[in-house]
Amino acid sequence: MHVFRLKGNFETLDAYSPMLFDLGARGLEERPGEVWAYFLQRTELPLPGEWAELPDTDWLEAWRRDLKPVVAGPFVVVDPWHEWQGDEKRIVLEPGMAFGTGHHETTRMALETLAKRVEPDMRVLDLGTGSGILAISAAMLGAEAVGVDIDQAVIPLAEENAAVNGVNPQFLVGSLTDAAGPFDVVVANLYAELHAYLASQYREAFGICGTLILTGILAQREELVRQAVESNGFGLLEHRQEGEWLCLTYALK
């Protein structure tokens, strides 16, 4: 097995995962200060990094074996080969298909927050949907869910994941302004600078009220996000932190 070691963290993984999968990566893993992309053979990559060799073992099967179900509020995120006996709502996802499988703190916090804020028949927008996990969870809670992503390659994967889970969110290629509001809840697992850039557009996604759930934010970038979002008419409802990652929940004033 060949591994391409790319310097970076969660934001790097989010930014480059579609490209790496398109170029043949079999899986991605966040390591301290690095993102590891696993390939069956070396290929030319337009990214700064270095190649390394791993022992000749069945890495993919070992990786699958080591992945465990993830409980997040009323949900449990499981892989297709997992068995689960609990009462949680099962979200079945194939790992490595697209970013967002529930194994990262940001996704878990977003799932738990959605469970507290979403009620049946609400309209929920999942911005930067990736695997579709947040739109799927909202649909499981009875919402009319929409997922949008600028990467058209993830849309068929999100639709496939939704079908496996017995729900039917609408998935669109585009960004915030391409999803027809108003929405009752907007959830976005993006990096801090993008949240700050979108702050004024977030307000336009709602009617007279609504809930905004923002994650993917490193703790050291909190002030950037808060200044931008709160200056656009949102009041903080909840501040959560796991490790170095934040999930901020706002209400439109």
PDB file of C-alpha atoms in Angstrom:
ATOM      1  CA  MET A   1       0.000   0.000   0.000  1.00  0.00           C
ATOM      2  CA  HIS A   2       1.251   3.489  -0.910  1.00  0.00           C
ATOM      3  CA  VAL A   3       0.465   6.492   1.253  1.00  0.00           C
ATOM      4  CA  PHE A   4       0.754  10.142   0.248  1.00  0.00           C
ATOM      5  CA  ARG A   5       1.483  12.278   3.307  1.00  0.00           C
ATOM      6  CA  LEU A   6       0.087  15.797   2.951  1.00  0.00           C
ATOM      7  CA  LYS A   7       0.830  18.434   5.581  1.00  0.00           C
ATOM      8  CA  GLY A   8      -2.376  19.813   7.088  1.00  0.00           C
ATOM      9  CA  ASN A   9      -5.404  19.061   9.232  1.00  0.00           C
ATOM     10  CA  PHE A  10      -9.213  18.916   9.030  1.00  0.00           C
ATOM     11  CA  GLU A  11      -9.396  21.920   6.689  1.00  0.00           C
ATOM     12  CA  THR A  12      -6.876  20.295   4.348  1.00  0.00           C
ATOM     13  CA  LEU A  13      -8.885  17.068   4.386  1.00  0.00           C
ATOM     14  CA  ASP A  14     -12.082  18.959   3.611  1.00  0.00           C
ATOM     15  CA  ALA A  15     -10.482  20.920   0.770  1.00  0.00           C
ATOM     16  CA  TYR A  16      -8.668  18.101  -1.017  1.00  0.00           C
ATOM     17  CA  SER A  17     -10.693  14.954  -0.327  1.00  0.00           C
ATOM     18  CA  PRO A  18     -12.771  15.142  -3.569  1.00  0.00           C
ATOM     19  CA  MET A  19      -9.605  15.564  -5.669  1.00  0.00           C
ATOM     20  CA  LEU A  20      -7.786  12.727  -3.910  1.00  0.00           C
ATOM     21  CA  PHE A  21     -10.682  10.302  -4.329  1.00  0.00           C
ATOM     22  CA  ASP A  22     -11.013  11.292  -7.999  1.00  0.00           C
ATOM     23  CA  LEU A  23      -7.312  10.467  -8.437  1.00  0.00           C
ATOM     24  CA  GLY A  24      -7.731   7.002  -6.969  1.00  0.00           C
ATOM     25  CA  ALA A  25      -7.360   7.298  -3.199  1.00  0.00           C
ATOM     26  CA  ARG A  26      -8.859   4.312  -1.371  1.00  0.00           C
ATOM     27  CA  GLY A  27      -9.213   6.178   1.905  1.00  0.00           C
ATOM     28  CA  LEU A  28      -8.128   9.267   3.841  1.00  0.00           C
ATOM     29  CA  GLU A  29      -6.994   9.578   7.424  1.00  0.00           C
ATOM     30  CA  GLU A  30      -6.227  12.623   9.550  1.00  0.00           C
ATOM     31  CA  ARG A  31      -2.978  12.210  11.507  1.00  0.00           C
ATOM     32  CA  PRO A  32      -1.320  14.772  13.812  1.00  0.00           C
ATOM     33  CA  GLY A  33      -0.285  17.578  11.458  1.00  0.00           C
ATOM     34  CA  GLU A  34      -0.871  15.476   8.343  1.00  0.00           C
ATOM     35  CA  VAL A  35      -3.487  13.950   6.081  1.00  0.00           C
ATOM     36  CA  TRP A  36      -2.691  10.459   4.794  1.00  0.00           C
ATOM     37  CA  ALA A  37      -4.140   9.415   1.440  1.00  0.00           C
ATOM     38  CA  TYR A  38      -3.944   5.682   0.697  1.00  0.00           C
ATOM     39  CA  PHE A  39      -3.415   4.456  -2.874  1.00  0.00           C
ATOM     40  CA  LEU A  40      -2.945   1.042  -4.438  1.00  0.00           C
ATOM     41  CA  GLN A  41      -0.221   2.537  -6.633  1.00  0.00           C
ATOM     42  CA  ARG A  42       1.657   5.806  -6.877  1.00  0.00           C
ATOM     43  CA  THR A  43       0.276   8.515  -9.108  1.00  0.00           C
ATOM     44  CA  GLU A  44       1.188  12.079  -9.991  1.00  0.00           C
ATOM     45  CA  LEU A  45      -0.509  14.452  -7.550  1.00  0.00           C
ATOM     46  CA  PRO A  46      -0.649  18.265  -7.922  1.00  0.00           C
ATOM     47  CA  LEU A  47      -0.156  18.680  -4.179  1.00  0.00           C
ATOM     48  CA  PRO A  48       2.827  19.224  -1.860  1.00  0.00           C
ATOM     49  CA  GLY A  49       3.624  16.080   0.065  1.00  0.00           C
ATOM     50  CA  GLU A  50       5.679  12.915   0.094  1.00  0.00           C
ATOM     51  CA  TRP A  51       5.108   9.241  -0.641  1.00  0.00           C
ATOM     52  CA  ALA A  52       5.713   6.429   1.829  1.00  0.00           C
ATOM     53  CA  GLU A  53       5.322   2.662   1.658  1.00  0.00           C
ATOM     54  CA  LEU A  54       3.266   0.601   4.110  1.00  0.00           C
ATOM     55  CA  PRO A  55       3.683  -3.121   4.794  1.00  0.00           C
ATOM     56  CA  ASP A  56       2.032  -5.347   2.223  1.00  0.00           C
ATOM     57  CA  THR A  57      -1.113  -6.140   4.203  1.00  0.00           C
ATOM     58  CA  ASP A  58      -4.762  -5.881   3.342  1.00  0.00           C
ATOM     59  CA  TRP A  59      -4.903  -2.312   4.586  1.00  0.00           C
ATOM     60  CA  LEU A  60      -8.473  -1.594   3.518  1.00  0.00           C
ATOM     61  CA  GLU A  61      -9.860  -4.571   5.427  1.00  0.00           C
ATOM     62  CA  ALA A  62      -7.767  -3.665   8.473  1.00  0.00           C
ATOM     63  CA  TRP A  63      -9.019  -0.077   8.298  1.00  0.00           C
ATOM     64  CA  ARG A  64     -12.614  -1.243   8.091  1.00  0.00           C
ATOM     65  CA  ARG A  65     -12.108  -3.614  11.000  1.00  0.00           C
ATOM     66  CA  ASP A  66     -10.745  -0.813  13.186  1.00  0.00           C
ATOM     67  CA  LEU A  67     -13.604   1.612  12.477  1.00  0.00           C
ATOM     68  CA  LYS A  68     -16.214   1.575  15.219  1.00  0.00           C
ATOM     69  CA  PRO A  69     -19.840   2.769  15.285  1.00  0.00           C
ATOM     70  CA  VAL A  70     -20.176   6.393  16.358  1.00  0.00           C
ATOM     71  CA  VAL A  71     -23.001   7.415  18.683  1.00  0.00           C
ATOM     72  CA  ALA A  72     -24.109  11.043  18.345  1.00  0.00           C
ATOM     73  CA  GLY A  73     -27.207  11.946  20.320  1.00  0.00           C
ATOM     74  CA  PRO A  74     -30.119   9.820  19.057  1.00  0.00           C
ATOM     75  CA  PHE A  75     -28.060   8.638  16.062  1.00  0.00           C
ATOM     76  CA  VAL A  76     -25.445   5.978  15.548  1.00  0.00           C
ATOM     77  CA  VAL A  77     -23.288   6.153  12.423  1.00  0.00           C
ATOM     78  CA  VAL A  78     -22.401   2.661  11.265  1.00  0.00           C
ATOM     79  CA  ASP A  79     -20.590   1.143   8.333  1.00  0.00           C
ATOM     80  CA  PRO A  80     -22.467  -1.406   6.185  1.00  0.00           C
ATOM     81  CA  TRP A  81     -20.708  -4.349   7.897  1.00  0.00           C
ATOM     82  CA  HIS A  82     -21.440  -3.191  11.457  1.00  0.00           C
ATOM     83  CA  GLU A  83     -24.080  -4.768  13.645  1.00  0.00           C
ATOM     84  CA  TRP A  84     -25.861  -2.547  16.160  1.00  0.00           C
ATOM     85  CA  GLN A  85     -28.387  -3.579  18.784  1.00  0.00           C
ATOM     86  CA  GLY A  86     -29.157  -0.195  20.374  1.00  0.00           C
ATOM     87  CA  ASP A  87     -32.248   1.978  19.981  1.00  0.00           C
ATOM     88  CA  GLU A  88     -30.421   4.787  18.158  1.00  0.00           C
ATOM     89  CA  LYS A  89     -31.409   5.811  14.643  1.00  0.00           C
ATOM     90  CA  ARG A  90     -28.911   4.039  12.346  1.00  0.00           C
ATOM     91  CA  ILE A  91     -27.189   6.136   9.692  1.00  0.00           C
ATOM     92  CA  VAL A  92     -25.396   3.717   7.370  1.00  0.00           C
ATOM     93  CA  LEU A  93     -22.428   5.197   5.483  1.00  0.00           C
ATOM     94  CA  GLU A  94     -19.627   3.653   3.477  1.00  0.00           C
ATOM     95  CA  PRO A  95     -16.417   5.237   4.825  1.00  0.00           C
ATOM     96  CA  GLY A  96     -14.166   6.984   2.349  1.00  0.00           C
ATOM     97  CA  MET A  97     -16.942   7.854  -0.096  1.00  0.00           C
ATOM     98  CA  ALA A  98     -16.926  11.575   0.714  1.00  0.00           C
ATOM     99  CA  PHE A  99     -16.076  13.812   3.586  1.00  0.00           C
ATOM    100  CA  GLY A 100     -18.273  13.412   6.652  1.00  0.00           C
ATOM    101  CA  THR A 101     -18.710   9.948   8.138  1.00  0.00           C
ATOM    102  CA  GLY A 102     -19.317  10.851  11.786  1.00  0.00           C
ATOM    103  CA  HIS A 103     -15.853   9.916  12.994  1.00  0.00           C
ATOM    104  CA  HIS A 104     -14.734  13.538  13.330  1.00  0.00           C
ATOM    105  CA  GLU A 105     -15.681  15.770  16.264  1.00  0.00           C
ATOM    106  CA  THR A 106     -17.279  18.387  14.027  1.00  0.00           C
ATOM    107  CA  THR A 107     -19.715  15.947  12.424  1.00  0.00           C
ATOM    108  CA  ARG A 108     -20.662  14.409  15.763  1.00  0.00           C
ATOM    109  CA  MET A 109     -21.355  17.817  17.306  1.00  0.00           C
ATOM    110  CA  ALA A 110     -23.454  18.828  14.304  1.00  0.00           C
ATOM    111  CA  LEU A 111     -25.518  15.621  14.537  1.00  0.00           C
ATOM    112  CA  GLU A 112     -26.132  16.108  18.244  1.00  0.00           C
ATOM    113  CA  THR A 113     -27.100  19.752  17.752  1.00  0.00           C
ATOM    114  CA  LEU A 114     -29.470  18.981  14.889  1.00  0.00           C
ATOM    115  CA  ALA A 115     -31.225  16.430  17.080  1.00  0.00           C
ATOM    116  CA  LYS A 116     -31.946  19.172  19.630  1.00  0.00           C
ATOM    117  CA  ARG A 117     -33.008  21.860  17.163  1.00  0.00           C
ATOM    118  CA  VAL A 118     -34.873  20.119  14.334  1.00  0.00           C
ATOM    119  CA  GLU A 119     -38.586  19.336  14.502  1.00  0.00           C
ATOM    120  CA  PRO A 120     -40.809  17.568  11.965  1.00  0.00           C
ATOM    121  CA  ASP A 121     -41.759  19.579   8.874  1.00  0.00           C
ATOM    122  CA  MET A 122     -39.003  22.159   9.360  1.00  0.00           C
ATOM    123  CA  ARG A 123     -36.946  23.081   6.313  1.00  0.00           C
ATOM    124  CA  VAL A 124     -33.270  22.308   6.893  1.00  0.00           C
ATOM    125  CA  LEU A 125     -30.304  23.224   4.695  1.00  0.00           C
ATOM    126  CA  ASP A 126     -27.042  21.268   4.899  1.00  0.00           C
ATOM    127  CA  LEU A 127     -24.413  23.536   3.343  1.00  0.00           C
ATOM    128  CA  GLY A 128     -21.343  21.695   2.051  1.00  0.00           C
ATOM    129  CA  THR A 129     -23.166  18.398   2.294  1.00  0.00           C
ATOM    130  CA  GLY A 130     -20.298  16.045   1.335  1.00  0.00           C
ATOM    131  CA  SER A 131     -21.486  12.536   2.202  1.00  0.00           C
ATOM    132  CA  GLY A 132     -24.960  13.942   2.910  1.00  0.00           C
ATOM    133  CA  ILE A 133     -24.883  12.796   6.525  1.00  0.00           C
ATOM    134  CA  LEU A 134     -26.372  15.969   8.021  1.00  0.00           C
ATOM    135  CA  ALA A 135     -29.145  16.229   5.432  1.00  0.00           C
ATOM    136  CA  ILE A 136     -29.877  12.532   5.979  1.00  0.00           C
ATOM    137  CA  SER A 137     -30.087  12.983   9.747  1.00  0.00           C
ATOM    138  CA  ALA A 138     -32.414  15.983   9.365  1.00  0.00           C
ATOM    139  CA  ALA A 139     -34.674  13.954   7.076  1.00  0.00           C
ATOM    140  CA  MET A 140     -34.718  11.144   9.653  1.00  0.00           C
ATOM    141  CA  LEU A 141     -35.978  13.700  12.164  1.00  0.00           C
ATOM    142  CA  GLY A 142     -38.914  14.471   9.878  1.00  0.00           C
ATOM    143  CA  ALA A 143     -37.575  17.628   8.244  1.00  0.00           C
ATOM    144  CA  GLU A 144     -37.690  18.674   4.618  1.00  0.00           C
ATOM    145  CA  ALA A 145     -33.938  18.527   4.041  1.00  0.00           C
ATOM    146  CA  VAL A 146     -31.804  20.046   1.295  1.00  0.00           C
ATOM    147  CA  GLY A 147     -28.082  19.397   0.841  1.00  0.00           C
ATOM    148  CA  VAL A 148     -25.908  21.606  -1.342  1.00  0.00           C
ATOM    149  CA  ASP A 149     -22.249  21.300  -2.319  1.00  0.00           C
ATOM    150  CA  ILE A 150     -19.993  23.048  -4.829  1.00  0.00           C
ATOM    151  CA  ASP A 151     -18.413  19.692  -5.745  1.00  0.00           C
ATOM    152  CA  GLN A 152     -20.731  17.941  -8.184  1.00  0.00           C
ATOM    153  CA  ALA A 153     -18.884  14.641  -7.677  1.00  0.00           C
ATOM    154  CA  VAL A 154     -20.290  14.199  -4.161  1.00  0.00           C
ATOM    155  CA  ILE A 155     -23.950  14.603  -5.133  1.00  0.00           C
ATOM    156  CA  PRO A 156     -24.474  11.062  -6.516  1.00  0.00           C
ATOM    157  CA  LEU A 157     -22.730   9.649  -3.445  1.00  0.00           C
ATOM    158  CA  ALA A 158     -24.943  11.666  -1.105  1.00  0.00           C
ATOM    159  CA  GLU A 159     -28.036  10.513  -2.991  1.00  0.00           C
ATOM    160  CA  GLU A 160     -26.859   6.896  -2.737  1.00  0.00           C
ATOM    161  CA  ASN A 161     -26.281   7.261   1.001  1.00  0.00           C
ATOM    162  CA  ALA A 162     -29.746   8.755   1.440  1.00  0.00           C
ATOM    163  CA  ALA A 163     -31.357   5.901  -0.488  1.00  0.00           C
ATOM    164  CA  VAL A 164     -29.555   3.318   1.665  1.00  0.00           C
ATOM    165  CA  ASN A 165     -30.977   5.071   4.727  1.00  0.00           C
ATOM    166  CA  GLY A 166     -34.528   5.250   3.406  1.00  0.00           C
ATOM    167  CA  VAL A 167     -34.821   9.033   3.141  1.00  0.00           C
ATOM    168  CA  ASN A 168     -34.966  11.421   0.217  1.00  0.00           C
ATOM    169  CA  PRO A 169     -33.375  14.829   0.817  1.00  0.00           C
ATOM    170  CA  GLN A 170     -32.918  17.085  -2.174  1.00  0.00           C
ATOM    171  CA  PHE A 171     -29.259  17.427  -3.197  1.00  0.00           C
ATOM    172  CA  LEU A 172     -28.035  20.311  -5.351  1.00  0.00           C
ATOM    173  CA  VAL A 173     -24.769  21.467  -6.887  1.00  0.00           C
ATOM    174  CA  GLY A 174     -23.988  24.997  -5.776  1.00  0.00           C
ATOM    175  CA  SER A 175     -23.610  27.165  -2.724  1.00  0.00           C
ATOM    176  CA  LEU A 176     -25.800  28.988  -0.244  1.00  0.00           C
ATOM    177  CA  THR A 177     -27.490  31.279  -2.752  1.00  0.00           C
ATOM    178  CA  ASP A 178     -28.435  28.320  -4.982  1.00  0.00           C
ATOM    179  CA  ALA A 179     -30.735  26.783  -2.361  1.00  0.00           C
ATOM    180  CA  ALA A 180     -34.223  28.275  -2.348  1.00  0.00           C
ATOM    181  CA  GLY A 181     -35.178  29.401   1.144  1.00  0.00           C
ATOM    182  CA  PRO A 182     -36.405  30.338   3.546  1.00  0.00           C
ATOM    183  CA  PHE A 183     -35.093  27.665   5.909  1.00  0.00           C
ATOM    184  CA  ASP A 184     -35.798  27.073   9.570  1.00  0.00           C
ATOM    185  CA  VAL A 185     -32.345  25.594  10.219  1.00  0.00           C
ATOM    186  CA  VAL A 186     -29.060  25.954   8.350  1.00  0.00           C
ATOM    187  CA  VAL A 187     -26.160  23.687   9.306  1.00  0.00           C
ATOM    188  CA  ALA A 188     -22.695  24.174   7.828  1.00  0.00           C
ATOM    189  CA  ASN A 189     -19.563  22.142   8.544  1.00  0.00           C
ATOM    190  CA  LEU A 190     -17.020  24.454   6.905  1.00  0.00           C
ATOM    191  CA  TYR A 191     -13.820  26.203   7.889  1.00  0.00           C
ATOM    192  CA  ALA A 192     -13.779  29.461   9.846  1.00  0.00           C
ATOM    193  CA  GLU A 193     -12.813  31.829   7.038  1.00  0.00           C
ATOM    194  CA  LEU A 194     -15.655  30.558   4.867  1.00  0.00           C
ATOM    195  CA  HIS A 195     -18.168  31.016   7.678  1.00  0.00           C
ATOM    196  CA  ALA A 196     -16.976  34.607   8.037  1.00  0.00           C
ATOM    197  CA  TYR A 197     -17.267  35.190   4.284  1.00  0.00           C
ATOM    198  CA  LEU A 198     -20.809  33.752   4.198  1.00  0.00           C
ATOM    199  CA  ALA A 199     -22.070  35.567   7.300  1.00  0.00           C
ATOM    200  CA  SER A 200     -24.289  38.039   5.457  1.00  0.00           C
ATOM    201  CA  GLN A 201     -25.624  35.308   3.159  1.00  0.00           C
ATOM    202  CA  TYR A 202     -26.539  33.161   6.149  1.00  0.00           C
ATOM    203  CA  ARG A 203     -28.991  35.839   7.211  1.00  0.00           C
ATOM    204  CA  GLU A 204     -30.649  35.815   3.789  1.00  0.00           C
ATOM    205  CA  ALA A 205     -31.307  32.058   4.047  1.00  0.00           C
ATOM    206  CA  PHE A 206     -33.941  32.593   6.764  1.00  0.00           C
ATOM    207  CA  GLY A 207     -37.323  34.257   7.025  1.00  0.00           C
ATOM    208  CA  ILE A 208     -38.090  36.194  10.203  1.00  0.00           C
ATOM    209  CA  CYS A 209     -36.422  33.626  12.471  1.00  0.00           C
ATOM    210  CA  GLY A 210     -34.230  30.558  12.315  1.00  0.00           C
ATOM    211  CA  THR A 211     -31.345  28.556  13.769  1.00  0.00           C
ATOM    212  CA  LEU A 212     -27.821  28.583  12.381  1.00  0.00           C
ATOM    213  CA  ILE A 213     -25.447  25.728  13.311  1.00  0.00           C
ATOM    214  CA  LEU A 214     -21.807  26.313  12.415  1.00  0.00           C
ATOM    215  CA  THR A 215     -18.990  23.825  12.911  1.00  0.00           C
ATOM    216  CA  GLY A 216     -15.619  22.961  11.382  1.00  0.00           C
ATOM    217  CA  ILE A 217     -14.187  25.874  13.383  1.00  0.00           C
ATOM    218  CA  LEU A 218     -10.833  25.607  15.094  1.00  0.00           C
ATOM    219  CA  ALA A 219     -10.948  27.152  18.577  1.00  0.00           C
ATOM    220  CA  GLN A 220      -8.197  29.603  17.675  1.00  0.00           C
ATOM    221  CA  ARG A 221     -10.405  31.004  14.874  1.00  0.00           C
ATOM    222  CA  GLU A 222     -13.532  31.460  17.001  1.00  0.00           C
ATOM    223  CA  GLU A 223     -13.354  35.249  17.224  1.00  0.00           C
ATOM    224  CA  LEU A 224     -13.209  35.613  13.438  1.00  0.00           C
ATOM    225  CA  VAL A 225     -16.466  33.702  13.064  1.00  0.00           C
ATOM    226  CA  ARG A 226     -18.257  35.297  15.982  1.00  0.00           C
ATOM    227  CA  GLN A 227     -17.522  38.860  14.899  1.00  0.00           C
ATOM    228  CA  ALA A 228     -18.753  38.226  11.370  1.00  0.00           C
ATOM    229  CA  VAL A 229     -21.869  36.255  12.277  1.00  0.00           C
ATOM    230  CA  GLU A 230     -22.970  38.328  15.273  1.00  0.00           C
ATOM    231  CA  SER A 231     -22.565  41.575  13.325  1.00  0.00           C
ATOM    232  CA  ASN A 232     -25.136  40.191  10.880  1.00  0.00           C
ATOM    233  CA  GLY A 233     -27.935  39.872  13.417  1.00  0.00           C
ATOM    234  CA  PHE A 234     -27.381  36.476  15.043  1.00  0.00           C
ATOM    235  CA  GLY A 235     -27.310  35.819  18.779  1.00  0.00           C
ATOM    236  CA  LEU A 236     -25.325  32.942  20.250  1.00  0.00           C
ATOM    237  CA  LEU A 237     -27.464  30.117  21.684  1.00  0.00           C
ATOM    238  CA  GLU A 238     -24.877  27.427  22.372  1.00  0.00           C
ATOM    239  CA  HIS A 239     -21.094  27.087  22.386  1.00  0.00           C
ATOM    240  CA  ARG A 240     -19.681  23.551  22.229  1.00  0.00           C
ATOM    241  CA  GLN A 241     -16.092  22.388  22.040  1.00  0.00           C
ATOM    242  CA  GLU A 242     -14.512  18.974  21.554  1.00  0.00           C
ATOM    243  CA  GLY A 243     -10.753  19.021  21.518  1.00  0.00           C
ATOM    244  CA  GLU A 244      -9.692  21.899  19.280  1.00  0.00           C
ATOM    245  CA  TRP A 245     -13.002  22.051  17.381  1.00  0.00           C
ATOM    246  CA  LEU A 246     -16.092  24.215  17.966  1.00  0.00           C
ATOM    247  CA  CYS A 247     -19.771  24.059  17.126  1.00  0.00           C
ATOM    248  CA  LEU A 248     -21.580  27.402  17.467  1.00  0.00           C
ATOM    249  CA  THR A 249     -25.376  27.579  17.403  1.00  0.00           C
ATOM    250  CA  TYR A 250     -27.092  30.900  16.700  1.00  0.00           C
ATOM    251  CA  ALA A 251     -30.615  32.302  16.544  1.00  0.00           C
ATOM    252  CA  LEU A 252     -31.592  35.042  14.140  1.00  0.00           C
ATOM    253  CA  LYS A 253     -32.499  38.078  16.227  1.00  0.00           C
TER     254      LYS A 253
END
